[in-house]
Tab-separated table of C-alpha atoms in Angstrom:
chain	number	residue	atom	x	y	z
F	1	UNK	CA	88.189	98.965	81.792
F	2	UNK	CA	88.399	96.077	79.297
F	3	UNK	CA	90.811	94.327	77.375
F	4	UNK	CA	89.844	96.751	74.053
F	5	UNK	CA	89.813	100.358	76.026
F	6	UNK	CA	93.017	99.376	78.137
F	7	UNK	CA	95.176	101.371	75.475
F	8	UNK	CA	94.868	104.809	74.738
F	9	UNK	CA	93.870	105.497	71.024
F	10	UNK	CA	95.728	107.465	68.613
F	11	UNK	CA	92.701	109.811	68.086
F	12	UNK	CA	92.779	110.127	72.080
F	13	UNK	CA	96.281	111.180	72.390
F	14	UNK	CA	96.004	113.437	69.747
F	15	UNK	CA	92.480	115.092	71.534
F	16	UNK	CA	94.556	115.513	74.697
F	17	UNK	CA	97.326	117.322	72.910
F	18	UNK	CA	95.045	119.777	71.117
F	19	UNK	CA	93.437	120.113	74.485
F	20	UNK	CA	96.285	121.186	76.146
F	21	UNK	CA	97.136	124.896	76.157
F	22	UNK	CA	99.747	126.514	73.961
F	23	UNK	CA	102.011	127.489	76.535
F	24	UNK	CA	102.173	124.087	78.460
F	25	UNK	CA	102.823	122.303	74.981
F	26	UNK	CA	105.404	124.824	74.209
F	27	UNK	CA	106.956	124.271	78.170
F	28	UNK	CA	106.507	120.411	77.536
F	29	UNK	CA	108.755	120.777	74.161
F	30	UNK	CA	111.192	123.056	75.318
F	31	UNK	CA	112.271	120.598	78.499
F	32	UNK	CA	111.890	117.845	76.130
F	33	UNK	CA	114.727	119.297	74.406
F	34	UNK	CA	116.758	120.542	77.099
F	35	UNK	CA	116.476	116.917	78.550
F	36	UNK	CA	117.749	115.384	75.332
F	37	UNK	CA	120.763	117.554	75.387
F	38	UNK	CA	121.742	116.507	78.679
F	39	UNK	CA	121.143	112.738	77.800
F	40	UNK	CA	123.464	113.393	74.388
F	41	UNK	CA	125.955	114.704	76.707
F	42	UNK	CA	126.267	111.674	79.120
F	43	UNK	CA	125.601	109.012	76.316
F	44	UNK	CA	128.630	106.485	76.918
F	45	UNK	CA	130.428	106.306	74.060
F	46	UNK	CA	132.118	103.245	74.562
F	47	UNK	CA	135.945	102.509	74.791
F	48	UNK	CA	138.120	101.407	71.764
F	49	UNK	CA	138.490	97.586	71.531
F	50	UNK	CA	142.663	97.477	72.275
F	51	UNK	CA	145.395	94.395	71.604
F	52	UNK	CA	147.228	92.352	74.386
F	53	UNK	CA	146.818	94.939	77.393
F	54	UNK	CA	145.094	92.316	79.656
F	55	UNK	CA	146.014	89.383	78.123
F	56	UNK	CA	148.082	87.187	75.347
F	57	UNK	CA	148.633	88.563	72.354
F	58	UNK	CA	145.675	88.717	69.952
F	59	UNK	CA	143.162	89.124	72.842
F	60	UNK	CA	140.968	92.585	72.479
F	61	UNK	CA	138.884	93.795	75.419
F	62	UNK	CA	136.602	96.636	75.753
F	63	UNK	CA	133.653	98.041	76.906
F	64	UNK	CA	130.403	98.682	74.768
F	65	UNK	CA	126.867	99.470	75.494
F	66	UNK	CA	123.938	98.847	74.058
F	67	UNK	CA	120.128	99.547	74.635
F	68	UNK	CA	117.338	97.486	75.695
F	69	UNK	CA	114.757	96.463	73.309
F	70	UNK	CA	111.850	97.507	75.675
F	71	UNK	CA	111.148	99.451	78.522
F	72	UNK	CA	107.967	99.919	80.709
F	73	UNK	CA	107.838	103.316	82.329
F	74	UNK	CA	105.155	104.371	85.396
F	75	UNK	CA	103.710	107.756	85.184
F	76	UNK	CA	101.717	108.631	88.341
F	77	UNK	CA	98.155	109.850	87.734
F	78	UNK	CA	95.933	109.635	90.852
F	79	UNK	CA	96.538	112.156	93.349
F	80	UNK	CA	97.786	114.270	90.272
F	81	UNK	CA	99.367	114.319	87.179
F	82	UNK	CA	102.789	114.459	85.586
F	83	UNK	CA	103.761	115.603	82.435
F	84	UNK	CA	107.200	115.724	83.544
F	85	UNK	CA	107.309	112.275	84.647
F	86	UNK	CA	107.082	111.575	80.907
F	87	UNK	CA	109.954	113.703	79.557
F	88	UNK	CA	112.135	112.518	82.573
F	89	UNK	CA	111.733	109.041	82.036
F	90	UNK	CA	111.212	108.613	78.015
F	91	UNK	CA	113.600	111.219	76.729
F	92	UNK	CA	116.985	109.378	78.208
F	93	UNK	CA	115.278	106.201	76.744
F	94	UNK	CA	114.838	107.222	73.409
F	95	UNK	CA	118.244	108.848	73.786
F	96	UNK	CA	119.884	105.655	74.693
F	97	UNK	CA	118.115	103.817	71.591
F	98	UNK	CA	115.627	101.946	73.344
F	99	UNK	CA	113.002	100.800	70.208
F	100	UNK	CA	109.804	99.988	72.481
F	101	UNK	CA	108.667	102.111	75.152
F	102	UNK	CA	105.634	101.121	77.071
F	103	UNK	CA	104.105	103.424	79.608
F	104	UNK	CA	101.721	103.014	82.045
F	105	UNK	CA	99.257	105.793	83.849
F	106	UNK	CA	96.358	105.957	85.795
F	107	UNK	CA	93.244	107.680	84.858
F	108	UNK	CA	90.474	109.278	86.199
F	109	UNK	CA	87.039	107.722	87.278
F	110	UNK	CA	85.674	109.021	83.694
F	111	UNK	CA	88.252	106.918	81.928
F	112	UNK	CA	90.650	109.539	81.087
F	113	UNK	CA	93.932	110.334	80.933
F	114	UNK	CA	95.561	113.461	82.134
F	115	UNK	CA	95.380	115.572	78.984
F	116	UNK	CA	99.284	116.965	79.968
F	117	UNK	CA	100.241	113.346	79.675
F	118	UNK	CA	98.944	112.564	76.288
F	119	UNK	CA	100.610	115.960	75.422
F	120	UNK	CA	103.797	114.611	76.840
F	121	UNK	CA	103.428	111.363	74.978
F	122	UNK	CA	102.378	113.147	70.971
F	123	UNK	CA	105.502	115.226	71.600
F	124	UNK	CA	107.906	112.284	72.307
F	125	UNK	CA	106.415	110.426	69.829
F	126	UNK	CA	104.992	107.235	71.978
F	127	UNK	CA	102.029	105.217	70.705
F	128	UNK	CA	101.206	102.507	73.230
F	129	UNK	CA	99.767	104.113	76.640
F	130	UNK	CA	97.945	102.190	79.056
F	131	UNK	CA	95.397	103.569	81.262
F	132	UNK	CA	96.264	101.618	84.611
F	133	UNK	CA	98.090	102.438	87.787
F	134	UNK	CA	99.282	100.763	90.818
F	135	UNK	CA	100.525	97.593	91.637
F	136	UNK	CA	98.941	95.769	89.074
F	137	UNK	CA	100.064	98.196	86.581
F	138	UNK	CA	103.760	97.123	87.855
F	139	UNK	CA	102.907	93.538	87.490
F	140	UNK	CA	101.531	93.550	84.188
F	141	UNK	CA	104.360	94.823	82.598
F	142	UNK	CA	107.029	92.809	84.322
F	143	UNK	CA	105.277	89.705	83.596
F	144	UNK	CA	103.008	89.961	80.661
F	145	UNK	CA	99.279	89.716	79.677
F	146	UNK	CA	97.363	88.918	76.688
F	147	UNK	CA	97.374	92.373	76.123
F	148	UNK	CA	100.358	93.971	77.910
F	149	UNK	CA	103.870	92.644	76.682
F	150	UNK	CA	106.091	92.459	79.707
F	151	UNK	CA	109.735	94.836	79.581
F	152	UNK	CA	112.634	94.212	80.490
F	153	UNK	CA	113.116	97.554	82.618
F	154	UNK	CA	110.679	99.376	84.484
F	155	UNK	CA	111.360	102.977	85.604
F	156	UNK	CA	109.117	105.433	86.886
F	157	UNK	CA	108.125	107.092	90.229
F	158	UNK	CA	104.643	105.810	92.788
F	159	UNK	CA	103.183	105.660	95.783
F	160	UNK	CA	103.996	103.579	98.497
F	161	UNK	CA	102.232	100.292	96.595
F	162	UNK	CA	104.401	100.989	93.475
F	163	UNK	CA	107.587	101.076	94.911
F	164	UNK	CA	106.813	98.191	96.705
F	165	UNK	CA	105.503	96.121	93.398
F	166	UNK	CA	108.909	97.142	91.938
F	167	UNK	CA	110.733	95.758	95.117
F	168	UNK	CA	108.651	92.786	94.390
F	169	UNK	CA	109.671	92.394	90.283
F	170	UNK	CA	112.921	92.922	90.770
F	171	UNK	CA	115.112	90.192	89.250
F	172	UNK	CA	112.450	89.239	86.373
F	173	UNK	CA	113.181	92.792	85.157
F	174	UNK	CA	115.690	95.425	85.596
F	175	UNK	CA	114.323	98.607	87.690
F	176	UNK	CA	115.285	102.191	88.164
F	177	UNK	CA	115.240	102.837	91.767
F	178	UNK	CA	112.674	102.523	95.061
F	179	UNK	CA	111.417	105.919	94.490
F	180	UNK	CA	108.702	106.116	97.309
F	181	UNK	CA	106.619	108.622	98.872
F	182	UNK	CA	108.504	111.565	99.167
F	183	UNK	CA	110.227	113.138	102.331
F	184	UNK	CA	111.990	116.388	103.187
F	185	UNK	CA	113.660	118.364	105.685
F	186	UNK	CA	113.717	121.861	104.982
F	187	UNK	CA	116.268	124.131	106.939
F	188	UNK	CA	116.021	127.488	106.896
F	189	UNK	CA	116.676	130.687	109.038
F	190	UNK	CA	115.764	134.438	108.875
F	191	UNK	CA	117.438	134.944	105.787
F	192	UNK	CA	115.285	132.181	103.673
F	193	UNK	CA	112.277	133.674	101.384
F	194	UNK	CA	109.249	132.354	102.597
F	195	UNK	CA	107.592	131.846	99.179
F	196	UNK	CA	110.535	129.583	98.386
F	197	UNK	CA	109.877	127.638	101.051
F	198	UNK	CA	106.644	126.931	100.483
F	199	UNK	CA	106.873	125.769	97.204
F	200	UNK	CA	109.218	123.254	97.907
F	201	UNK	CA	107.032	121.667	100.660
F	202	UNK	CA	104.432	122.390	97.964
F	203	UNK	CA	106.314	120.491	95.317
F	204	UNK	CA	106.610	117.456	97.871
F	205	UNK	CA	103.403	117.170	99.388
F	206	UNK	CA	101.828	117.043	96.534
F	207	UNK	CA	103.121	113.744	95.278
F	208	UNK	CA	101.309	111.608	97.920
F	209	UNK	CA	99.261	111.649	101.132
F	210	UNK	CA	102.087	109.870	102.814
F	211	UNK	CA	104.768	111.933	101.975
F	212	UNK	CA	106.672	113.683	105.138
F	213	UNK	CA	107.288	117.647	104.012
F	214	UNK	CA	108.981	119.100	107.199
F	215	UNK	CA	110.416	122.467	108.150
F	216	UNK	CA	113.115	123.566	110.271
């Protein structure tokens, strides 16, 4: 990787959308949506700016919000890749109003990016996609490069090294959460379907080679 392949094209991200099969783009869209409905729902509205409750006449106090200018989000792309990631993590942002969204993936030993991803991205409408991963990828866009812009927030799910570079940033940005390797405990007796069970370890396990998918 150099300095002039770092970001993913637009003719790129369009390839990886075409590439993508009809019925994933048309699953991709249809949570997209969904997602944004939910994020409409919770959007703070603010409270109205009121006279002399809390204070001498003539003072006004409220609450507001307002979005931040630019975000960084991680999308993990190593052990395997995750369209959803995107739609989780961009969707309440461009809900919110954020105007710059910056997101960061891994990609494969070819170059590439996970063709779901770029889907993800063409149908959200983001432009600047970076094809790195890891701690660096963390670093980069809480402090800056020549060719990275550093965010003010960073949100996202990694492995181990991830969440730990976010422990580490915190402070000269704003993150999410320390969303690790996963772990579960699964409980279940006679009466639990055995399919279901699987595919929740499944849906676990496959996230890292760390992560602790138990059974009960």
């Amino acid at each position: 990787l150099t300095p002039k392949n770092l970001r993913v094209s637009d003719a790129e991200r369009r390839a990886g959308y075409k590439r993508t099969p009809k019925a994933v783009r048309e699953a991709l869209l249809l949570a997209a949506h969904r997602i944004a409905e939910y994020q409409q729902a919770i959007l703070p509205t603010g409270l109205p700016l009121q006279t002399g409750c809390c204070g001498p006449e003539g003072v006004r106090v409220g609450l507001s919000w307002s979005p931040l200018r630019r975000v960084g989000l991680y999308v993990p792309g190593g052990t395997a890749a995750y369209p959803s990631s995107v739609l989780m993590n961009a969707v309440p942002a461009l809900v919110a109003g954020v105007k710059e969204i910056a997101l960061a993936t891994p990609c494969g030993s070819d170059g590439r990016v996970s063709d779901g991803v770029l889907c993800a991205c063409e149908i959200l409408g983001l432009r600047e996609i970076y094809r790195m991963g890891g701690a660096q990828a963390i670093a980069a866009l809480a402090y800056g490069t020549r060719s990275v812009p550093r965010v003010e927030k960073i949100a996202g799910p990694g492995n181990l090294f991830v969440m730990l570079a976010k422990r580490a940033v915190f402070g000269h940005v704003d993150i999410d959460m320390l969303a690790g390797p996963s772990e579960v405990l699964i409980l279940a007796d006679a009466s639990a379907r055995a399919e279901w069970v699987a595919a929740d370890l499944l849906a676990q396990a496959e996230h890292d080679p760390l992560a602790a998918c138990v059974l009960l």
